[in-house]
CSV table of C-alpha atoms in Angstrom, one decimal:
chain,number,residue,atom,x,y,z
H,1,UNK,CA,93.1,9.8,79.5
H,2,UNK,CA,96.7,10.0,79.2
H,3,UNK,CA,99.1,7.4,79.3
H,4,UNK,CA,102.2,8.8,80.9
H,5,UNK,CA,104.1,5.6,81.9
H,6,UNK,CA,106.5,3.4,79.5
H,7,UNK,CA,103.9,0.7,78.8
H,8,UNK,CA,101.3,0.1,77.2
H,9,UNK,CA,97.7,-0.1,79.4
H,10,UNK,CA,95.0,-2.0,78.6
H,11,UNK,CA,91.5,-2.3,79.9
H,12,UNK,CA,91.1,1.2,81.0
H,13,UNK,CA,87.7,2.6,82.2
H,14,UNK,CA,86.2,5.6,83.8
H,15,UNK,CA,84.0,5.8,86.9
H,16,UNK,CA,82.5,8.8,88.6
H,17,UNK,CA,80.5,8.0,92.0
H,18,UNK,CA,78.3,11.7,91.4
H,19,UNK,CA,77.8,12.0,87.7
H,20,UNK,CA,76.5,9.2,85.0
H,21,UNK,CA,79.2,8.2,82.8
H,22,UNK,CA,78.5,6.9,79.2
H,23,UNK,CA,81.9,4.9,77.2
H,24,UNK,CA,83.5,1.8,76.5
H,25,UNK,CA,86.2,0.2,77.6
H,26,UNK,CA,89.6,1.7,76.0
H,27,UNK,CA,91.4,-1.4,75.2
H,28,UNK,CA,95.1,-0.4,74.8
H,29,UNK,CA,96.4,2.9,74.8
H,30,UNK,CA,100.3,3.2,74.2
H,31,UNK,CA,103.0,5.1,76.0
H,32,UNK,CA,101.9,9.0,75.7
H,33,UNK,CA,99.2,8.2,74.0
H,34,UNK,CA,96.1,10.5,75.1
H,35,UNK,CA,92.1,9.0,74.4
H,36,UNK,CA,89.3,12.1,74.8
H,37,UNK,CA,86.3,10.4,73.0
H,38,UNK,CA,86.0,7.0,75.0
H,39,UNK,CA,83.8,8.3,77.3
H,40,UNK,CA,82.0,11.4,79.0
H,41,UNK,CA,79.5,12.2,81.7
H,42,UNK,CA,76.8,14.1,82.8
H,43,UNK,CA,75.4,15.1,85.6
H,44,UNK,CA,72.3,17.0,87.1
H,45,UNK,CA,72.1,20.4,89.3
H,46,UNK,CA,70.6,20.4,92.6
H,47,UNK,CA,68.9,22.9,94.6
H,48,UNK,CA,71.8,22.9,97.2
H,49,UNK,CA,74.4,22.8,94.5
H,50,UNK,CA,73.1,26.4,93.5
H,51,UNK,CA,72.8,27.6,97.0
H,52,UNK,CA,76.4,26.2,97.6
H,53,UNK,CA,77.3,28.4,94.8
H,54,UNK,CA,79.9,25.8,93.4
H,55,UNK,CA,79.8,22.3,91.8
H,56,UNK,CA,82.8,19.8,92.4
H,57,UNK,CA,82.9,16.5,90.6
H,58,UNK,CA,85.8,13.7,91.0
H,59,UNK,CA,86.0,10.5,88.2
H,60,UNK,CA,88.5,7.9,88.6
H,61,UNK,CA,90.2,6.5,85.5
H,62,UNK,CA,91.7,2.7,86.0
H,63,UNK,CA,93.0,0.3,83.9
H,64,UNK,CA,96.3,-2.0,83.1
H,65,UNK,CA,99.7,-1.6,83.8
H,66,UNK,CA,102.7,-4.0,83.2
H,67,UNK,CA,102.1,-7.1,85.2
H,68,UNK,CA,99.1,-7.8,87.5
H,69,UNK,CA,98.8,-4.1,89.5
H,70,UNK,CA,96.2,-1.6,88.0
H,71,UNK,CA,97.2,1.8,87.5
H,72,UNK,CA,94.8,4.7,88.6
H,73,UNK,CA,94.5,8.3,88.6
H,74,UNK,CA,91.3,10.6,89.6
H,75,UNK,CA,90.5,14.1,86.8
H,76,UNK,CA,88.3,16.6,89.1
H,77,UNK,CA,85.9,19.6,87.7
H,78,UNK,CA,85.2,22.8,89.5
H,79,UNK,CA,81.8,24.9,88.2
H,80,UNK,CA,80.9,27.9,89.4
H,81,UNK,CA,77.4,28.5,89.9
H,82,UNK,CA,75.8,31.9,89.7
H,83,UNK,CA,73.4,32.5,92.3
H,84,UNK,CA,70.9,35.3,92.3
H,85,UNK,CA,68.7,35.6,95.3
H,86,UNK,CA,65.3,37.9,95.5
H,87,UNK,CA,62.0,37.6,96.5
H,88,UNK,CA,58.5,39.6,96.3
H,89,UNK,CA,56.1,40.1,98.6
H,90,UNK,CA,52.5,40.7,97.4
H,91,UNK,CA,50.0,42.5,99.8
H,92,UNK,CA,46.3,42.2,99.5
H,93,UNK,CA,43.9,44.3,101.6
H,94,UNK,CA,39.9,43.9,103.0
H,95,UNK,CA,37.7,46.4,104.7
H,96,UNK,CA,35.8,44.8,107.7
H,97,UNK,CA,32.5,46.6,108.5
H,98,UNK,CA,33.7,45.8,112.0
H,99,UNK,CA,31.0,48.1,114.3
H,100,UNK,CA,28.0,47.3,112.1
H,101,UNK,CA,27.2,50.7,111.1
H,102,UNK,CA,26.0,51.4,107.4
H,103,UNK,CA,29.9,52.5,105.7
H,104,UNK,CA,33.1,52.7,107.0
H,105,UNK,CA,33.5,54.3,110.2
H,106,UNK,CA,36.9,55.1,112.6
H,107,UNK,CA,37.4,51.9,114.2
H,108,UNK,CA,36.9,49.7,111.2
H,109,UNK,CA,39.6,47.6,110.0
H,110,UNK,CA,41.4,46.5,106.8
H,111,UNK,CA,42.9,43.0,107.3
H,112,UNK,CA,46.2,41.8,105.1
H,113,UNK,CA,46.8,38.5,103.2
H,114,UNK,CA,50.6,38.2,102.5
H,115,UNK,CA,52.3,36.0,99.9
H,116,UNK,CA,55.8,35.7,99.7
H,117,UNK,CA,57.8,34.2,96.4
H,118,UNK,CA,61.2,33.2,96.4
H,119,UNK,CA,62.1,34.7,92.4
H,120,UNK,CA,65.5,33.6,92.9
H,121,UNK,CA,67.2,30.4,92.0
H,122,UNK,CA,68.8,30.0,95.7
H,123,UNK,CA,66.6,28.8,98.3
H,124,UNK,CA,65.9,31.7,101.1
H,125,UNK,CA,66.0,31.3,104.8
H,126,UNK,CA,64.5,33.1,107.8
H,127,UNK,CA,62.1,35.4,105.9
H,128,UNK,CA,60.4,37.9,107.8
H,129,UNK,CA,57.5,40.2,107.2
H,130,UNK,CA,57.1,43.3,108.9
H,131,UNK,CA,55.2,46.8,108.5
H,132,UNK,CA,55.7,49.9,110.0
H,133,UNK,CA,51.9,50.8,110.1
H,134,UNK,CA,49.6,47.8,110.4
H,135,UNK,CA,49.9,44.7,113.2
H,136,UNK,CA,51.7,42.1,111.8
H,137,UNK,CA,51.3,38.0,113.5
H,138,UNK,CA,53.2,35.6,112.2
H,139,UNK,CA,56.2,33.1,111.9
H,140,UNK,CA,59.4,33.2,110.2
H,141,UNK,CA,59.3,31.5,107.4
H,142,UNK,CA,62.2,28.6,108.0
H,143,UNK,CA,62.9,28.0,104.3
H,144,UNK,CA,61.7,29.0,100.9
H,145,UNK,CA,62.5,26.9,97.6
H,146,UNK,CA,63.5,29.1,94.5
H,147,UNK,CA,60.1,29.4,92.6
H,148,UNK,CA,57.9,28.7,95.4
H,149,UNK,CA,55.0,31.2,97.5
H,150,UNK,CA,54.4,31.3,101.1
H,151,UNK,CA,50.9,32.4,101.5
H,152,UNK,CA,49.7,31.2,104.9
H,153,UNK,CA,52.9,32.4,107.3
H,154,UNK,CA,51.6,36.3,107.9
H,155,UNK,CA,49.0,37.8,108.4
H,156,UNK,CA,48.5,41.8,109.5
H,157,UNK,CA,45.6,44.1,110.4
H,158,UNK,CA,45.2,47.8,110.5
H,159,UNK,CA,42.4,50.3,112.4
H,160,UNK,CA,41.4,52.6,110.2
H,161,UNK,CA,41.4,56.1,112.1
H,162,UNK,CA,39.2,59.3,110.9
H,163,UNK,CA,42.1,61.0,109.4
H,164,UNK,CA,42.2,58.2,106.8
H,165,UNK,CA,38.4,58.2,105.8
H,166,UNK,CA,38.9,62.2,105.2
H,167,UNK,CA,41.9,61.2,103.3
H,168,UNK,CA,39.6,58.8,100.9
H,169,UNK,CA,42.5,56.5,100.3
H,170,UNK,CA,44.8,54.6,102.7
H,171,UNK,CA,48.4,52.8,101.5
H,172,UNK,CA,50.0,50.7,103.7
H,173,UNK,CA,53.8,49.1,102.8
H,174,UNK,CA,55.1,45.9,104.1
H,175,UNK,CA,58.5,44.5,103.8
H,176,UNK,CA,59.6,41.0,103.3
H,177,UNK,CA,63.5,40.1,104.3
H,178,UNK,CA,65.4,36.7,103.8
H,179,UNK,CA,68.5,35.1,103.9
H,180,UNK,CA,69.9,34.4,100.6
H,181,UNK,CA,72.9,32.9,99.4
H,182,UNK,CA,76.4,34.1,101.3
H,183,UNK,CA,75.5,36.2,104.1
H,184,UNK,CA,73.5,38.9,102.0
H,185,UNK,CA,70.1,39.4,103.0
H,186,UNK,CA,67.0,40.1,100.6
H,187,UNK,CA,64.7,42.0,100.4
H,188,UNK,CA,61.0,43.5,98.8
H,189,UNK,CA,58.2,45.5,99.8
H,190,UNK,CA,54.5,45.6,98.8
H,191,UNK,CA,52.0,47.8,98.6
H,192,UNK,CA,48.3,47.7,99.3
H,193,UNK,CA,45.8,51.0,98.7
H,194,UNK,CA,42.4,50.8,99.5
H,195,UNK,CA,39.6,53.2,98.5
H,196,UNK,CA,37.9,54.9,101.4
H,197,UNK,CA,34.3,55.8,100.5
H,198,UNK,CA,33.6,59.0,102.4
H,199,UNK,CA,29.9,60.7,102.8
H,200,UNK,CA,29.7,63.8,104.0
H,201,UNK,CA,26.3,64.9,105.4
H,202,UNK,CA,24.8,67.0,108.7
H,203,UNK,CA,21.8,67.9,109.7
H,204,UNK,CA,20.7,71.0,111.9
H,205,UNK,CA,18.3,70.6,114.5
H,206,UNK,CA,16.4,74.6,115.6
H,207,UNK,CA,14.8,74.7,118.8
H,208,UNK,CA,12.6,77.7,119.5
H,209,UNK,CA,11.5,79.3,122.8
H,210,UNK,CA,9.2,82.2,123.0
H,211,UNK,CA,9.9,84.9,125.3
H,212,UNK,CA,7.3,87.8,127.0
H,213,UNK,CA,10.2,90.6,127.0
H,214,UNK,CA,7.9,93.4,127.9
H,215,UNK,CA,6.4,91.6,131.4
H,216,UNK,CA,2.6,92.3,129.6
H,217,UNK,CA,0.4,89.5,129.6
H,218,UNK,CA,0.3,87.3,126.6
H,219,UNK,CA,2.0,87.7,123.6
H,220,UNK,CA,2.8,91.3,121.6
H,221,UNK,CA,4.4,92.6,119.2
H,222,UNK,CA,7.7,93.2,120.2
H,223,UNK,CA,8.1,89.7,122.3
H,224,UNK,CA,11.1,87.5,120.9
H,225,UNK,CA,11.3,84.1,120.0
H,226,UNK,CA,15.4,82.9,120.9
H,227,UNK,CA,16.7,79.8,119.2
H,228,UNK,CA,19.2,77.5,120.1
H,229,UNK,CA,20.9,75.1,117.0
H,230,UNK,CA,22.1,71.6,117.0
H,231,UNK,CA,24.4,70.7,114.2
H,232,UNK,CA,25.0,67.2,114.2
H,233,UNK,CA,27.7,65.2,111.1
H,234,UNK,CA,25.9,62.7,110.0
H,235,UNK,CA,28.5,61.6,107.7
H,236,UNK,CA,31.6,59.5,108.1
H,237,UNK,CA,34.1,62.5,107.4
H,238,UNK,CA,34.9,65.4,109.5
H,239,UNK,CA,33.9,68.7,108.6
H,240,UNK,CA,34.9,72.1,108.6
H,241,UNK,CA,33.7,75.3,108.6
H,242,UNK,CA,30.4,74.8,109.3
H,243,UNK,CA,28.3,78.1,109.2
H,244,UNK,CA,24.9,78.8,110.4
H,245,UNK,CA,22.4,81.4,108.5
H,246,UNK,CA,19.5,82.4,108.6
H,247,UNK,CA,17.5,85.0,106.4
H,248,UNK,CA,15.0,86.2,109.3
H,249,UNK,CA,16.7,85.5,112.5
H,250,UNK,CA,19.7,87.8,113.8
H,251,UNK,CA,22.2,84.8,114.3
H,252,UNK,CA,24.8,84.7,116.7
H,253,UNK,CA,28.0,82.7,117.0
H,254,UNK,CA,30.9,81.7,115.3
H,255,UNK,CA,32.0,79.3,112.6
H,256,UNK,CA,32.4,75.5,113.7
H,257,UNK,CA,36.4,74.9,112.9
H,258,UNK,CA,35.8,71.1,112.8
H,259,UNK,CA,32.9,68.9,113.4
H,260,UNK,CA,34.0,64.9,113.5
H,261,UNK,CA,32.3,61.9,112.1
H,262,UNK,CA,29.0,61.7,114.8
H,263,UNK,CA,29.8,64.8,116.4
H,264,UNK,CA,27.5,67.2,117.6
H,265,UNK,CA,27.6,71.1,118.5
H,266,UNK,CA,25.1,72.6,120.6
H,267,UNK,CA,27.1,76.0,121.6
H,268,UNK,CA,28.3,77.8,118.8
H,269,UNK,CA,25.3,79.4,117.7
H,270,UNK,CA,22.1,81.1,118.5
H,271,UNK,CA,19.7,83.0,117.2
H,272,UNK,CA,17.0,85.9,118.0
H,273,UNK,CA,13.8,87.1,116.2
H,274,UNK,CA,11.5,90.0,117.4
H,275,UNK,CA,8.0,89.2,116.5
H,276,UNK,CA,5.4,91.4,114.4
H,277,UNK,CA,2.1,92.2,114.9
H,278,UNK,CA,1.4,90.3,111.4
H,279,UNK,CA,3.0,86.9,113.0
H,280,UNK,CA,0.7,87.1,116.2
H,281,UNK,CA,-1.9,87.7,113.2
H,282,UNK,CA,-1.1,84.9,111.2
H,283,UNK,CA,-1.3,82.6,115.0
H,284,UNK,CA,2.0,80.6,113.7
H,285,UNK,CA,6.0,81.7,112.9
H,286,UNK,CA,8.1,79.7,111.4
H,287,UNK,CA,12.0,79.8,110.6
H,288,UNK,CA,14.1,77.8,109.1
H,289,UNK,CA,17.6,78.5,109.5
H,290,UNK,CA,20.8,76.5,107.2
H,291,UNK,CA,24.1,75.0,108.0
H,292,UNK,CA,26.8,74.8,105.4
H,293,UNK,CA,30.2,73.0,105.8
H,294,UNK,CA,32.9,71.2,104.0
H,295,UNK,CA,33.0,68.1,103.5
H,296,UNK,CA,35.3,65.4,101.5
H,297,UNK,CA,37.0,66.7,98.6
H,298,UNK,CA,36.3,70.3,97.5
H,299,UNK,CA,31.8,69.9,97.9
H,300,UNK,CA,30.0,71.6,100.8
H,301,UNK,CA,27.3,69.6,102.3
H,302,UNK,CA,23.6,71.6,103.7
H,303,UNK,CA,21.3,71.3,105.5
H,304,UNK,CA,18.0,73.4,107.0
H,305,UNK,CA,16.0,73.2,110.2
H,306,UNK,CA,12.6,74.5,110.7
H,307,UNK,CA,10.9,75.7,113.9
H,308,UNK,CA,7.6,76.5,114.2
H,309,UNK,CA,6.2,78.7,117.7
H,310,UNK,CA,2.1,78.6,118.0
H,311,UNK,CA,1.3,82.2,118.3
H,312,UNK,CA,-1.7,82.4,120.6
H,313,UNK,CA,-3.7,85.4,119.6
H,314,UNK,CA,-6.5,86.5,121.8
H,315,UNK,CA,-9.1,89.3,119.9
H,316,UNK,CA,-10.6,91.5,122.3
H,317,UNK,CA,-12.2,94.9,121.8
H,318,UNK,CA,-14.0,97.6,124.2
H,319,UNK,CA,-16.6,100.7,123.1
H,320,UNK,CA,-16.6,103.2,125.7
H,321,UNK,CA,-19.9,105.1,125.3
H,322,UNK,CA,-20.2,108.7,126.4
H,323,UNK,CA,-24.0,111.0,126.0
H,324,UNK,CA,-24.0,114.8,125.6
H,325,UNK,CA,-27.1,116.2,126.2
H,326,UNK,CA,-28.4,118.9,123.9
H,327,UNK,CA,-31.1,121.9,124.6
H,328,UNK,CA,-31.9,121.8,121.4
H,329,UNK,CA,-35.7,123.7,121.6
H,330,UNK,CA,-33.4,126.2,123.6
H,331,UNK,CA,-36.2,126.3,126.4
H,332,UNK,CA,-34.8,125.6,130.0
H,333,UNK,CA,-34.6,122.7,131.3
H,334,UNK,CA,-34.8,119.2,128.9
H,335,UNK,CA,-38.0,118.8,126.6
H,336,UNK,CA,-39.2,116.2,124.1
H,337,UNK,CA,-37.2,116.5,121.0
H,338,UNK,CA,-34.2,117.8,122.9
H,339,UNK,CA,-31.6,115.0,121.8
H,340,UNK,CA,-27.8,113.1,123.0
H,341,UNK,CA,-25.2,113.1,120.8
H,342,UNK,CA,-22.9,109.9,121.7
H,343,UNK,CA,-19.2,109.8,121.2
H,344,UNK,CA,-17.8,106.5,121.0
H,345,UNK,CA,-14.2,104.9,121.3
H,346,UNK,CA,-13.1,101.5,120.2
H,347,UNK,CA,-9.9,99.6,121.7
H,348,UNK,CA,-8.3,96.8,120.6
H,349,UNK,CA,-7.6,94.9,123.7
H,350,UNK,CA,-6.7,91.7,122.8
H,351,UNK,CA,-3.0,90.9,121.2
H,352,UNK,CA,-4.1,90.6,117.3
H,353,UNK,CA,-5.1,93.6,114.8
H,354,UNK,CA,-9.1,93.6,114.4
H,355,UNK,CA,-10.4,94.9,111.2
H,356,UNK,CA,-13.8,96.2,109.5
H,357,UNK,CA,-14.8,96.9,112.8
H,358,UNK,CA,-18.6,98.3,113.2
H,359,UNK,CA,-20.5,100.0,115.3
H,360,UNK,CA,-24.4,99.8,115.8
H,361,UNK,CA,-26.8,100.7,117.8
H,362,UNK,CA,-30.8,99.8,117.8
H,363,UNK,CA,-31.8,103.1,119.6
H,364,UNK,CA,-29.9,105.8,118.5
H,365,UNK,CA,-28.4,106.7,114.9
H,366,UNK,CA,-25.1,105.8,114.5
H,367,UNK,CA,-23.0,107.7,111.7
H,368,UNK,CA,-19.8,106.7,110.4
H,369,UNK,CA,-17.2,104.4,108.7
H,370,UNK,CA,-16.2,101.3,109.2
H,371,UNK,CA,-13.0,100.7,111.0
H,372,UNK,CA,-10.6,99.0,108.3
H,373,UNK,CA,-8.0,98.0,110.9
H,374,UNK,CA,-7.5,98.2,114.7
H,375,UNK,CA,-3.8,97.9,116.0
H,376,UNK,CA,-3.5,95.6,119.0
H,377,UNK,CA,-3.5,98.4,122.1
H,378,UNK,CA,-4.7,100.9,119.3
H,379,UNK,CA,-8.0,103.0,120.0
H,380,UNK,CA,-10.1,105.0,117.2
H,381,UNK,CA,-12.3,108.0,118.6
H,382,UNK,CA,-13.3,109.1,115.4
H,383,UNK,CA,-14.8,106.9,113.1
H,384,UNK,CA,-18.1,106.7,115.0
H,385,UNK,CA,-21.0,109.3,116.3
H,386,UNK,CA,-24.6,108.3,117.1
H,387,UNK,CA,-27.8,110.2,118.0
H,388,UNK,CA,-30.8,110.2,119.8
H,389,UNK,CA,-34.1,112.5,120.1
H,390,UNK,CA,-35.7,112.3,123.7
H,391,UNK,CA,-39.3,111.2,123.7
H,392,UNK,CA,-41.5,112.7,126.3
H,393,UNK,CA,-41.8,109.0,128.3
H,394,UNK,CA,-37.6,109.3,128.5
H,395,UNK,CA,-37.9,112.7,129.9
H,396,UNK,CA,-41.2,110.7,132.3
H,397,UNK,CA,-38.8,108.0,132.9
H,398,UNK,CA,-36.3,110.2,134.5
H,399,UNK,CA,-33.2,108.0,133.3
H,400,UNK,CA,-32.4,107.0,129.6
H,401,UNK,CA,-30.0,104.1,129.2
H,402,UNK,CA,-29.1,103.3,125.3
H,403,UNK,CA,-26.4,100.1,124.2
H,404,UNK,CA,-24.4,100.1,121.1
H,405,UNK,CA,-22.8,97.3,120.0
H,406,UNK,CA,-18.8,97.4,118.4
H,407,UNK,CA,-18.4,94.0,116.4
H,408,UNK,CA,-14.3,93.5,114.4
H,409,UNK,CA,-12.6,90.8,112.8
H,410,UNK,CA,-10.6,88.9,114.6
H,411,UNK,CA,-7.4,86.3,114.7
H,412,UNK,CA,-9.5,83.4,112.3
H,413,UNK,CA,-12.7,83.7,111.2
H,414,UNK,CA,-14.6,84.2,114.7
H,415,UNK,CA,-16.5,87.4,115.1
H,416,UNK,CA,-15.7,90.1,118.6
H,417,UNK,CA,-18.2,91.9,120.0
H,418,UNK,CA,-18.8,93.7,123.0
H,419,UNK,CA,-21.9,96.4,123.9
H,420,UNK,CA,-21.8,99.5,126.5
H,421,UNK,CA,-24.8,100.7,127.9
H,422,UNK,CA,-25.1,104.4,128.8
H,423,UNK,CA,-27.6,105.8,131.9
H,424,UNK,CA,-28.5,109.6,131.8
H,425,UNK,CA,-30.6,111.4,133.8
């Protein structure tokens, strides 16, 4: 305080309505006389002092004069206060299982928890969250003190499509923008990534149908069996160049591009196999064919599927019997001891190979080998002869009917057998 009059004051004190002033009373102070340690004052920021950006404070100094009348004069202070607005915005993720299948799945959902902090020392208005990717719902935020989180106002959600399970990852970005102080607005983004477990599997399903390509009844070597593949992704990823193989079948078709999560392809492929004698034989065939594709990251995922055709062999033979008679005694006309020589011919007529085929025959004598093996259709002429001397009742008799039995292996254990008789006169 500064006396800037001719007289001496007395009785001079300060006041200040804003700020708490601590002093004493300044008894006399002479003509240009100044006082600077009577009193002083302090005072308290406030939120909106900060936001204002400026601080003005007005104290009143009175005290005095000559005569009765006071003298007074007011001493004002202008701060200005620094003001840095920002804010953060943290974003937190959650898979939902939403369909109820076993993993994630296209059509699942991640759903977002937002908090927003004012990091400034302003307070923020009209904040905002929005994202370019996931729905957001929420309110503007009306008001956020400096230090304080809104964790309640937004919420988002995002439907997670294939393309981001194949990915294995999906990040999402949100922004968070508010009115700080002046007319700038703020702003901050955040960032959530969530893992996206992928399982890549498939299974091939091979469907067999047997065919009679040369009209002939029953099975035969030759006949094909034609398959037809189902390749199914089991997985939740989509995969891609999926091949079928197979190391007995002549496969046809042409590699699967892209097979999605559930997917199945019945058309691409097929197969053909041309059967041989030793599968009608062996009364079963099976194949089993693979599919190979790629899945997640740089692995191929496998799979095989079987088909097994019921052969059904039938084992069949005939002996065709033809008698030569001999004049042996060279006499004319036959006489005991004269004899037939027989001439037989085995046929497989059944679908499956015979083997150690015999021939027997309780009259005559038979000479020859067993037959090792009999090719379904096959005959043998050779491996058997039989012989028989005439008695003098035949010759009475005046016919002579002999029956020789042929007895194979055939498809099993089981025994076939079949008997011709021949008549001569």
């Amino acid at each position: 305080m500064t006396n800037t009059g001719n007289t001496t004051l007395t009785n001079i004190e300060v006041t200040d309505p804003t700020a708490t002033v601590t002093g004493t009373t300044i008894a006399s102070l002479a003509s240009g006389a100044s006082d600077t340690t009577s009193y002083t004052a302090s005072y308290t920021l406030l939120q909106a002092d900060i936001d204002a950006g400026t601080f003005t404070n007005t104290a009143t100094a009175t005290g005095d004069g000559a005569g009765t009348d006071d003298v007074t004069n007011t001493g004002s202070d202008t701060q200005t206060l620094s003001g840095s607005s920002s804010l953060t915005l943290a974003k937190t993720g959650t898979l939902n299982d939403d369909d109820g299948t076993t993993g994630l799945s296209a059509g699942d959902t991640i759903s977002y928890a937002f908090t927003v902090t004012n990091t400034g020392n302003t307070t923020l208005t009209n904040i905002e969250v929005t994202d370019p990717t996931a729905t957001v719902t929420g309110t503007t935020i009306a008001s956020l003190a400096s230090g304080a989180s809104d964790t309640t106002s937004y919420t988002a959600s995002y439907t997670l499509l294939q393309a981001d399970i194949d990915a294995g990852t999906f990040t999402n970005t949100a922004t968070a923008t508010g009115d700080g102080a002046g007319t700038d607005d703020v702003t901050n983004t955040g960032s959530d990534t969530q893992t996206l477990s992928g399982s890549s599997s498939l299974t091939l399903a091979k469907i067999g149908t047997l065919n009679d390509d040369d009209g002939t009844t029953g099975l035969s070597a030759g006949d094909t069996i034609s398959y037809a593949f189902t390749v199914t992704n089991t997985g939740n990823t989509t995969l891609t160049n999926i091949e079928v193989t197979d190391p007995t079948a002549t496969v046809t078709g042409t590699t699967i591009a892209s097979l999605a999560s559930g997917a199945s392809d019945t058309t691409s492929y097929t197969a053909s196999y041309t059967l041989l004698q030793a599968d009608i034989d062996a009364g079963t065939f099976t194949n089993t064919a693979t599919a190979t594709g790629d899945g997640a990251g740089t692995d191929d995922v496998t799979n095989t599927g079987s088909d097994t055709q019921t052969l059904s062999g039938s084992s069949s033979l005939t002996l065709a019997k033809i008698g030569t008679l001999n004049d042996d005694d060279g006499t004319t006309g036959l006489s005991a001891g004269d004899t037939i020589s027989y001439a037989f011919t085995v046929t497989n007529t059944g679908n499956t190979t015979l083997t150690n085929i015999e021939v027997t025959d309780p009259t005559a004598t038979v000479t020859g080998t067993t037959i090792a093996s009999l090719a379904s259709g096959a005959s043998d002429t050779t491996s058997y002869t039989a012989s028989y001397t005439l008695l003098q009742a035949d010759i009475d008799a005046g016919t002579f009917t002999n029956t020789a039995t042929a007895t194979g292996d055939g498809a099993g254990t089981d025994d076939v057998r079949t008997r011709t008789r021949i008549l001569k006169h």
